[in-house]
């Protein structure tokens, strides 16, 4: 028997309509790419999103069409989140930090019809333009005054595009399972894979993230999401902000410690969100200038593991609770967090840091277990570790345009992470099943680097591992076994790699070794190497 309740659709346009109606004066503050701070309200954001919707329809966009963005966290990008998805189109937020070949692949694979780009990325897009297949035009996210000369075909100015449009627009109603946004994973091998979110999954995720056990978003919250809107929808915060009328503070392109602190000092956020590298930069700035974070209550950190020293420094110097979160593009992205609990308050501080170092408990809606390589579930005893499997309504079912499902026969998605689950529910990442290197929150493929290095005639075998780095958390270290009778130098190999991988992927050092350890099946065994070389760059 079915229930007798209404079946209103969960649509992203409903969020901005709600914000306009009930939180019209709540602020959205942005550091712009042009420089000055911009400040407006949800009411103005809603009006401009409707102007944008009218403009998009005039460009000929129809339900299901895709529109790409290469943009920082600013109010204009925020409007695109609502304007594009609101008319039933899909916003494909492209991560400009990717290698040009990956960018071209993504823009073509997504079939973006228009690209909305910040001033910072014009040159980058100009260099890709000849390879872009279906892009009909480029909208530069700026005003007339700052509109540059560009070689891009059919370049338009965002403010011109929307200013002549009416702010009257009736958002269409459609099925909540309609696609709303598209993010690509920067995977280790092969091409990036697209995760196509729906209106329903996006709204459920925004609700989950806003809840009391996670970000506690409300109309009294002020949030500074440093986590980019071009990477997994800034952890859903633009949607959550609109859902509850929270004040949002967007940092634009200035993510260094001094600029982030300036915004904190002026706008008084109580919640910060970002990857560990960003917090490292902020803490360093605070140390150098002898300042403290007086207004901030919580900093949510994720994307890679938060070091204990960071948890401790936030707590002891700034009285800020560092909430550790874990998730992935395929999960919208958040799946777990270590909330501040009553039980924690009574714990010895070191024991509390032990808990904060773990990736946290799964949210309602995220079902989670661990299994061995044969799919047998392992006990949640804090000892056994295995492949971390997840399922739920905010988790990918299949990658964009893939024919086969991303789930196993029991409906689980394999995260590619290896984890323990403790009896009280805390999940702890042990390692990745793939040995990807996380540099400043971005991925570097060890396999791609190894493959490039072994192309050098002087190299018999290559192995790349991530080792500790003071600024970027991890950087690649290349270990090489020389080919018989060859004497390549470090410089030779670096020059050889230069045109084969993105510049920021180049290894920070190269070490020549006699031999490399292997598993029984002939794969490189990296665990021991990681331990041996852990501090190689720090001690250098
Ligand atoms: P992405 O899809 O780029 O967000 O990357 C997701 C991956 O980042 C996960 O599968 C993990 O390997 C890693 N990751 C995310 N958060 C954490 C965390 N708190 N601790 C350790 N690894 C993390």
XYZ file of C-alpha atoms and ligand atoms in Angstrom:
563
model
C 0.000 0.000 0.000
C 1.378 3.418 -0.943
C 1.259 6.402 1.389
C -1.128 9.227 0.697
C 1.344 12.094 0.576
C 2.111 14.624 -2.169
C 5.027 13.927 -4.435
C 6.529 17.377 -4.966
C 9.804 17.193 -6.857
C 13.094 18.128 -5.193
C 14.474 20.703 -7.631
C 17.498 22.990 -7.382
C 15.396 25.959 -8.551
C 13.326 25.398 -5.408
C 16.389 26.172 -3.278
C 16.990 29.609 -4.736
C 13.265 30.386 -4.695
C 13.153 29.410 -1.032
C 16.204 31.549 -0.220
C 14.636 34.551 -1.963
C 11.377 34.130 -0.092
C 12.625 33.410 3.415
C 16.234 34.593 3.549
C 16.175 37.432 1.052
C 18.586 39.639 3.012
C 21.152 36.957 3.838
C 24.444 37.872 2.227
C 26.718 36.325 -0.366
C 30.147 37.943 -0.315
C 32.767 37.255 -3.003
C 36.332 38.213 -3.641
C 36.104 38.807 -7.367
C 38.610 37.808 -10.015
C 38.786 41.506 -10.925
C 39.897 42.251 -7.357
C 37.265 44.083 -5.273
C 34.936 42.441 -2.783
C 31.389 42.028 -4.105
C 28.452 41.801 -1.765
C 24.805 41.067 -2.443
C 21.860 39.121 -1.084
C 20.056 35.895 -1.943
C 17.267 38.070 -3.279
C 19.612 39.609 -5.858
C 21.201 36.226 -6.591
C 17.758 34.791 -7.299
C 16.877 37.667 -9.651
C 20.145 37.354 -11.554
C 19.749 33.555 -11.782
C 16.417 34.193 -13.516
C 18.033 36.730 -15.855
C 20.661 34.088 -16.616
C 17.947 31.494 -17.240
C 16.345 33.818 -19.800
C 19.730 34.406 -21.444
C 20.490 30.662 -21.589
C 17.177 29.988 -23.280
C 17.926 32.740 -25.800
C 21.226 31.021 -26.570
C 19.090 28.069 -27.586
C 19.863 25.778 -24.660
C 17.295 23.094 -24.015
C 16.646 20.565 -21.274
C 19.514 18.064 -21.067
C 22.076 20.347 -22.756
C 25.393 20.787 -21.007
C 27.113 24.026 -20.115
C 30.710 24.057 -18.860
C 32.336 26.358 -16.330
C 35.992 27.059 -15.608
C 35.592 29.350 -12.663
C 36.566 30.177 -9.090
C 34.190 30.451 -6.158
C 32.312 33.686 -6.799
C 28.739 34.935 -6.996
C 28.657 34.516 -10.784
C 29.578 30.846 -10.514
C 26.892 30.554 -7.820
C 24.308 31.965 -10.271
C 25.369 29.373 -12.861
C 24.713 26.581 -10.337
C 21.084 27.695 -10.174
C 20.454 29.236 -13.597
C 21.785 26.294 -15.610
C 20.360 23.442 -13.525
C 17.160 25.384 -12.935
C 16.176 25.244 -16.615
C 16.902 21.504 -16.770
C 20.380 21.867 -18.283
C 23.509 20.348 -16.774
C 26.345 22.427 -15.336
C 29.701 20.748 -15.936
C 32.172 22.315 -13.523
C 35.567 21.723 -15.114
C 38.640 21.656 -12.886
C 41.098 24.073 -14.559
C 44.024 22.501 -12.698
C 43.846 19.388 -14.840
C 46.295 18.616 -17.612
C 45.203 20.280 -20.932
C 44.533 16.908 -22.582
C 42.182 15.996 -19.744
C 40.418 19.364 -20.034
C 39.853 18.850 -23.751
C 38.673 15.317 -23.118
C 36.190 16.452 -20.444
C 34.786 19.410 -22.396
C 34.259 17.225 -25.487
C 32.985 14.187 -23.594
C 30.478 16.324 -21.692
C 29.422 17.911 -25.013
C 29.457 21.370 -23.512
C 27.644 23.817 -25.761
C 28.902 26.950 -24.057
C 31.776 27.567 -21.687
C 31.507 30.170 -18.928
C 35.049 31.133 -17.967
C 36.739 33.398 -15.478
C 39.260 35.967 -16.682
C 42.048 33.827 -15.179
C 41.396 30.958 -17.591
C 41.031 32.753 -20.931
C 44.550 31.945 -22.127
C 44.128 28.337 -21.084
C 40.872 27.980 -23.020
C 42.355 29.820 -26.025
C 45.103 27.189 -26.150
C 42.494 24.402 -26.160
C 39.959 25.973 -28.515
C 41.081 24.262 -31.732
C 40.476 20.870 -30.066
C 37.044 21.699 -28.637
C 34.391 20.040 -30.734
C 30.929 21.301 -29.927
C 31.447 24.599 -28.102
C 29.332 27.286 -29.745
C 30.509 30.207 -27.658
C 32.418 31.437 -24.618
C 30.957 33.642 -21.927
C 33.572 35.570 -19.971
C 32.528 35.996 -16.342
C 33.109 39.712 -16.085
C 31.618 43.113 -16.905
C 32.070 45.371 -19.926
C 34.806 47.362 -18.229
C 36.995 44.290 -17.693
C 36.113 42.445 -20.901
C 39.451 41.552 -22.512
C 40.426 41.132 -26.141
C 40.284 37.426 -26.772
C 40.905 35.142 -29.710
C 38.021 32.950 -28.607
C 35.257 32.625 -31.166
C 31.897 34.043 -30.230
C 33.109 35.491 -26.926
C 30.457 37.239 -24.843
C 30.529 39.276 -21.672
C 28.490 37.735 -18.812
C 27.150 41.011 -17.480
C 26.108 42.120 -20.973
C 24.489 38.754 -21.579
C 22.271 38.880 -18.520
C 21.733 42.610 -18.013
C 19.337 42.972 -20.941
C 17.192 40.076 -19.717
C 14.064 40.223 -17.620
C 14.267 38.968 -14.040
C 10.867 37.351 -14.516
C 11.164 33.650 -15.208
C 9.098 30.677 -14.172
C 11.351 27.761 -13.337
C 10.133 24.646 -15.132
C 8.902 21.617 -13.190
C 10.392 18.267 -14.092
C 11.333 14.927 -12.581
C 13.692 15.286 -9.618
C 15.847 12.523 -11.095
C 16.765 14.838 -13.995
C 20.511 15.455 -14.309
C 21.687 18.717 -12.743
C 25.489 18.802 -12.701
C 28.447 16.839 -13.950
C 31.869 16.500 -12.321
C 34.754 14.398 -13.580
C 37.081 12.377 -11.417
C 40.751 12.908 -12.057
C 41.427 9.180 -12.025
C 44.760 7.432 -11.965
C 44.615 5.652 -15.270
C 42.736 6.273 -18.460
C 40.437 9.188 -19.078
C 38.566 11.094 -16.365
C 35.133 9.671 -15.603
C 31.997 11.777 -15.312
C 29.651 11.637 -12.331
C 26.251 12.972 -13.310
C 24.340 14.198 -10.262
C 20.574 14.619 -10.220
C 18.417 17.307 -8.616
C 17.288 14.728 -6.079
C 20.779 13.504 -5.153
C 22.021 17.098 -4.903
C 19.246 18.187 -2.567
C 19.496 15.086 -0.400
C 23.247 15.666 -0.134
C 22.766 19.350 0.753
C 20.338 18.331 3.526
C 22.750 15.742 4.846
C 25.725 18.118 4.829
C 23.706 20.801 6.599
C 22.559 18.494 9.372
C 23.487 18.747 13.040
C 26.045 15.956 12.850
C 27.896 17.602 9.996
C 28.084 21.302 9.086
C 25.099 22.507 11.174
C 24.047 24.955 8.454
C 21.356 27.453 9.416
C 20.363 31.048 8.773
C 22.770 31.978 11.591
C 25.736 30.239 9.983
C 28.397 32.070 8.006
C 30.409 29.694 5.798
C 33.659 30.224 3.952
C 34.024 27.415 1.401
C 37.637 27.481 0.204
C 36.961 24.104 -1.385
C 36.469 24.959 -5.044
C 33.154 25.071 -6.859
C 35.014 23.431 -9.769
C 35.697 20.330 -7.671
C 32.670 18.365 -6.490
C 30.357 21.343 -6.149
C 32.283 22.848 -3.221
C 31.053 19.936 -1.080
C 27.465 20.972 -1.769
C 27.699 24.221 0.178
C 26.221 26.553 -2.454
C 23.036 24.446 -2.350
C 23.071 24.066 1.430
C 23.551 27.817 1.829
C 20.440 28.527 -0.227
C 18.485 25.810 1.569
C 19.002 27.465 4.970
C 19.847 31.071 4.108
C 23.391 30.850 5.448
C 25.762 33.710 4.714
C 28.300 32.537 2.135
C 31.773 33.995 1.700
C 33.473 33.070 -1.581
C 37.254 33.493 -1.755
C 37.565 33.865 -5.562
C 41.028 33.099 -6.873
C 42.971 34.180 -3.725
C 43.479 31.005 -1.697
C 46.722 31.939 0.079
C 46.795 32.222 3.871
C 46.872 36.043 3.989
C 43.898 36.491 1.629
C 41.810 33.813 3.322
C 42.559 35.363 6.715
C 41.577 38.820 5.468
C 38.153 37.442 4.525
C 37.821 35.637 7.851
C 38.708 38.793 9.724
C 36.243 40.946 7.793
C 33.316 38.562 7.336
C 33.532 36.480 10.550
C 32.630 33.011 9.258
C 32.017 30.384 11.919
C 32.560 27.492 9.514
C 35.478 26.995 7.111
C 35.762 24.257 4.501
C 38.810 23.137 2.587
C 41.575 20.639 1.902
C 44.551 20.300 4.284
C 46.944 22.315 2.059
C 44.740 25.380 2.311
C 44.687 25.123 6.104
C 48.443 24.655 6.147
C 48.786 27.981 4.313
C 46.360 29.678 6.677
C 48.044 28.323 9.828
C 51.439 29.398 8.536
C 50.147 32.916 7.913
C 48.596 33.060 11.389
C 51.874 31.951 12.944
C 53.885 34.498 11.014
C 51.555 37.355 11.879
C 50.745 36.226 15.395
C 47.000 36.235 14.827
C 44.214 33.924 15.931
C 40.883 32.751 14.545
C 38.490 34.294 17.029
C 35.173 33.844 15.254
C 35.631 30.375 13.730
C 34.053 27.402 15.514
C 34.672 24.589 13.044
C 36.926 23.918 10.080
C 35.830 21.023 7.918
C 38.797 19.324 6.285
C 38.765 16.566 3.679
C 40.092 15.490 0.312
C 43.112 13.931 1.960
C 43.914 12.900 5.495
C 44.198 15.655 8.092
C 47.485 15.414 9.982
C 47.264 15.206 13.773
C 49.479 18.282 14.148
C 46.908 20.299 12.199
C 44.018 19.072 14.358
C 46.060 19.991 17.420
C 47.106 23.428 16.183
C 43.555 24.431 15.276
C 42.349 23.288 18.689
C 45.116 24.557 20.906
C 46.016 27.861 19.245
C 42.651 28.857 17.783
C 40.000 26.946 19.726
C 38.689 25.596 16.402
C 37.338 22.068 16.068
C 38.872 20.472 12.980
C 36.125 18.233 11.655
C 37.575 15.497 9.493
C 35.387 14.546 6.530
C 35.815 11.907 3.884
C 34.148 11.397 0.556
C 34.708 11.340 -3.160
C 33.378 12.772 -6.410
C 31.275 9.619 -6.797
C 29.549 10.374 -3.465
C 28.371 13.962 -4.158
C 31.006 14.079 -2.358
C 30.704 13.751 1.441
C 30.196 10.356 3.111
C 31.530 10.585 6.663
C 32.582 13.171 9.243
C 33.893 13.250 12.792
C 31.302 15.407 14.482
C 31.983 17.013 17.816
C 30.116 14.856 20.311
C 29.336 15.147 24.011
C 31.348 12.003 24.548
C 34.402 13.739 23.038
C 34.193 16.563 25.532
C 34.862 14.131 28.393
C 37.771 12.430 26.687
C 41.404 12.951 27.384
C 42.575 15.372 24.637
C 44.973 12.888 23.018
C 42.182 10.303 22.828
C 39.954 12.944 21.273
C 42.603 13.693 18.653
C 42.703 9.924 17.955
C 39.016 10.129 17.070
C 39.403 13.326 15.045
C 42.138 11.702 12.992
C 39.707 9.062 11.830
C 37.536 9.941 8.841
C 34.352 9.718 10.894
C 30.944 8.124 10.948
C 28.753 7.551 7.894
C 25.768 9.857 7.492
C 22.206 8.640 7.241
C 21.838 7.748 3.570
C 25.377 6.390 3.279
C 25.545 2.663 3.855
C 29.120 1.520 4.354
C 31.070 -1.692 4.858
C 34.471 -3.241 4.200
C 35.226 -6.417 2.278
C 38.178 -8.541 1.261
C 39.256 -9.016 -2.356
C 36.697 -11.820 -2.775
C 33.791 -9.632 -1.674
C 33.445 -11.187 1.801
C 32.372 -8.589 4.336
C 34.898 -8.008 7.118
C 34.118 -7.284 10.780
C 33.758 -3.698 11.947
C 36.164 -4.299 14.810
C 38.741 -1.579 14.194
C 41.315 -4.226 13.338
C 40.300 -5.811 10.047
C 40.789 -3.628 6.992
C 39.602 -4.041 3.443
C 38.030 -2.415 0.412
C 35.641 0.310 1.460
C 32.212 -0.212 -0.137
C 29.333 2.259 -0.113
C 25.749 2.530 -1.310
C 23.047 5.164 -1.085
C 20.968 7.741 -2.953
C 23.823 10.260 -3.223
C 26.276 7.727 -4.691
C 27.027 7.095 -8.362
C 25.226 4.206 -10.059
C 27.174 4.411 -13.337
C 29.659 6.842 -14.843
C 28.454 9.286 -17.465
C 27.899 7.547 -20.814
C 29.128 4.209 -19.393
C 27.127 1.186 -20.442
C 27.958 -0.894 -17.427
C 26.976 -0.133 -13.858
C 29.612 1.079 -11.375
C 28.036 -1.163 -8.697
C 28.934 -4.747 -7.905
C 26.345 -7.528 -7.957
C 25.230 -6.596 -4.438
C 24.736 -2.958 -5.273
C 27.933 -1.707 -3.599
C 30.252 0.900 -5.084
C 33.927 0.157 -4.431
C 35.539 3.447 -3.346
C 39.056 2.304 -4.204
C 40.050 3.124 -0.620
C 41.155 0.643 1.977
C 39.702 1.223 5.432
C 38.893 -0.069 8.900
C 35.555 0.459 10.609
C 35.645 0.691 14.386
C 32.939 -0.891 16.577
C 31.472 2.515 17.463
C 31.173 3.311 13.719
C 34.214 5.484 13.011
C 35.732 4.769 9.607
C 39.490 5.052 9.228
C 41.241 5.184 5.843
C 44.288 2.915 5.874
C 45.499 3.419 2.351
C 44.260 3.689 -1.198
C 43.981 0.607 -3.258
C 45.572 2.680 -5.974
C 48.721 4.531 -5.081
C 47.644 7.942 -6.206
C 49.614 10.944 -4.948
C 47.650 13.852 -3.492
C 49.469 17.105 -4.012
C 47.612 20.045 -2.502
C 44.290 18.214 -2.780
C 44.866 17.333 -6.461
C 45.747 13.918 -7.809
C 48.956 12.828 -9.477
C 48.965 9.412 -11.087
C 51.970 7.380 -10.023
C 51.316 4.949 -12.852
C 51.309 7.617 -15.562
C 54.573 9.030 -14.208
C 56.140 5.583 -14.062
C 55.032 4.810 -17.583
C 56.520 8.069 -18.822
C 59.814 7.478 -16.998
C 60.323 3.960 -18.306
C 60.132 5.414 -21.814
C 63.642 6.801 -21.206
C 66.234 4.464 -22.671
C 68.389 4.672 -19.552
C 65.575 3.424 -17.263
C 64.983 -0.276 -16.589
C 62.229 0.167 -14.018
C 60.506 3.102 -12.330
C 58.396 3.459 -9.236
C 56.659 6.607 -8.020
C 55.541 7.122 -4.442
C 54.082 10.067 -2.587
C 56.330 11.418 0.154
C 55.755 14.106 2.768
C 56.062 17.711 1.672
C 55.852 20.718 3.964
C 53.558 22.759 1.699
C 51.737 20.342 -0.594
C 51.242 17.454 1.864
C 52.624 14.969 -0.626
C 54.835 15.195 -3.674
C 56.019 12.485 -6.045
C 59.397 10.834 -5.583
C 60.683 8.814 -8.536
C 62.774 5.729 -7.844
C 64.707 4.348 -10.802
C 66.619 1.194 -11.598
C 69.067 2.081 -14.379
C 69.150 0.026 -17.561
C 72.249 -2.111 -17.878
C 75.238 -0.175 -19.102
C 73.374 3.178 -18.947
C 74.147 6.170 -16.738
C 71.187 8.602 -17.044
C 71.376 11.695 -14.844
C 68.474 13.228 -12.861
C 68.502 16.188 -15.283
C 68.220 13.821 -18.311
C 65.155 12.189 -16.875
C 63.494 15.411 -15.795
C 63.970 16.936 -19.263
C 62.626 13.730 -20.800
C 59.482 13.922 -18.621
C 58.851 17.617 -19.176
C 56.643 17.302 -22.260
C 55.004 14.068 -21.136
C 53.290 15.080 -17.923
C 51.823 18.267 -16.467
C 54.542 20.498 -15.018
C 53.235 20.170 -11.480
C 53.368 16.395 -11.789
C 57.169 16.359 -12.235
C 58.805 14.442 -9.380
C 60.380 16.572 -6.658
C 63.379 14.259 -6.606
C 64.757 11.191 -8.317
C 66.618 8.441 -6.490
C 68.573 5.678 -8.241
C 68.178 2.276 -6.568
C 69.689 -1.151 -7.261
C 66.342 -2.922 -7.320
C 62.653 -2.468 -6.470
C 60.497 -4.793 -4.336
C 57.615 -6.704 -5.971
C 54.544 -8.625 -4.857
C 54.017 -12.271 -5.654
C 52.191 -11.307 -8.832
C 54.975 -9.045 -10.023
C 53.403 -5.725 -9.013
C 55.527 -3.049 -7.368
C 55.277 -3.261 -3.592
C 55.187 0.341 -2.434
C 54.308 0.111 1.248
C 57.884 -0.422 2.469
C 59.252 2.204 0.092
C 56.798 4.771 1.404
C 58.016 4.152 4.931
C 61.711 4.258 3.956
C 61.404 7.458 1.927
C 58.660 9.162 3.949
C 60.830 12.124 5.026
C 63.094 12.198 1.993
C 62.017 15.689 0.858
C 61.637 17.076 4.383
C 65.191 16.035 5.297
C 66.681 17.077 1.979
P 38.006 13.069 -5.000
O 37.073 12.260 -5.815
O 38.974 13.855 -5.817
O 37.292 13.893 -4.017
O 38.936 12.082 -4.183
C 38.384 11.104 -3.361
C 39.461 10.369 -2.656
O 40.223 11.240 -1.830
C 38.939 9.294 -1.713
O 38.604 8.114 -2.381
C 40.119 9.139 -0.774
O 41.116 8.306 -1.341
C 40.672 10.555 -0.680
N 40.175 11.225 0.530
C 39.146 12.079 0.626
N 39.003 12.510 1.895
C 39.960 11.895 2.621
C 40.334 11.910 3.999
N 39.702 12.656 4.885
N 41.366 11.131 4.373
C 42.035 10.371 3.485
N 41.736 10.315 2.182
C 40.720 11.068 1.748
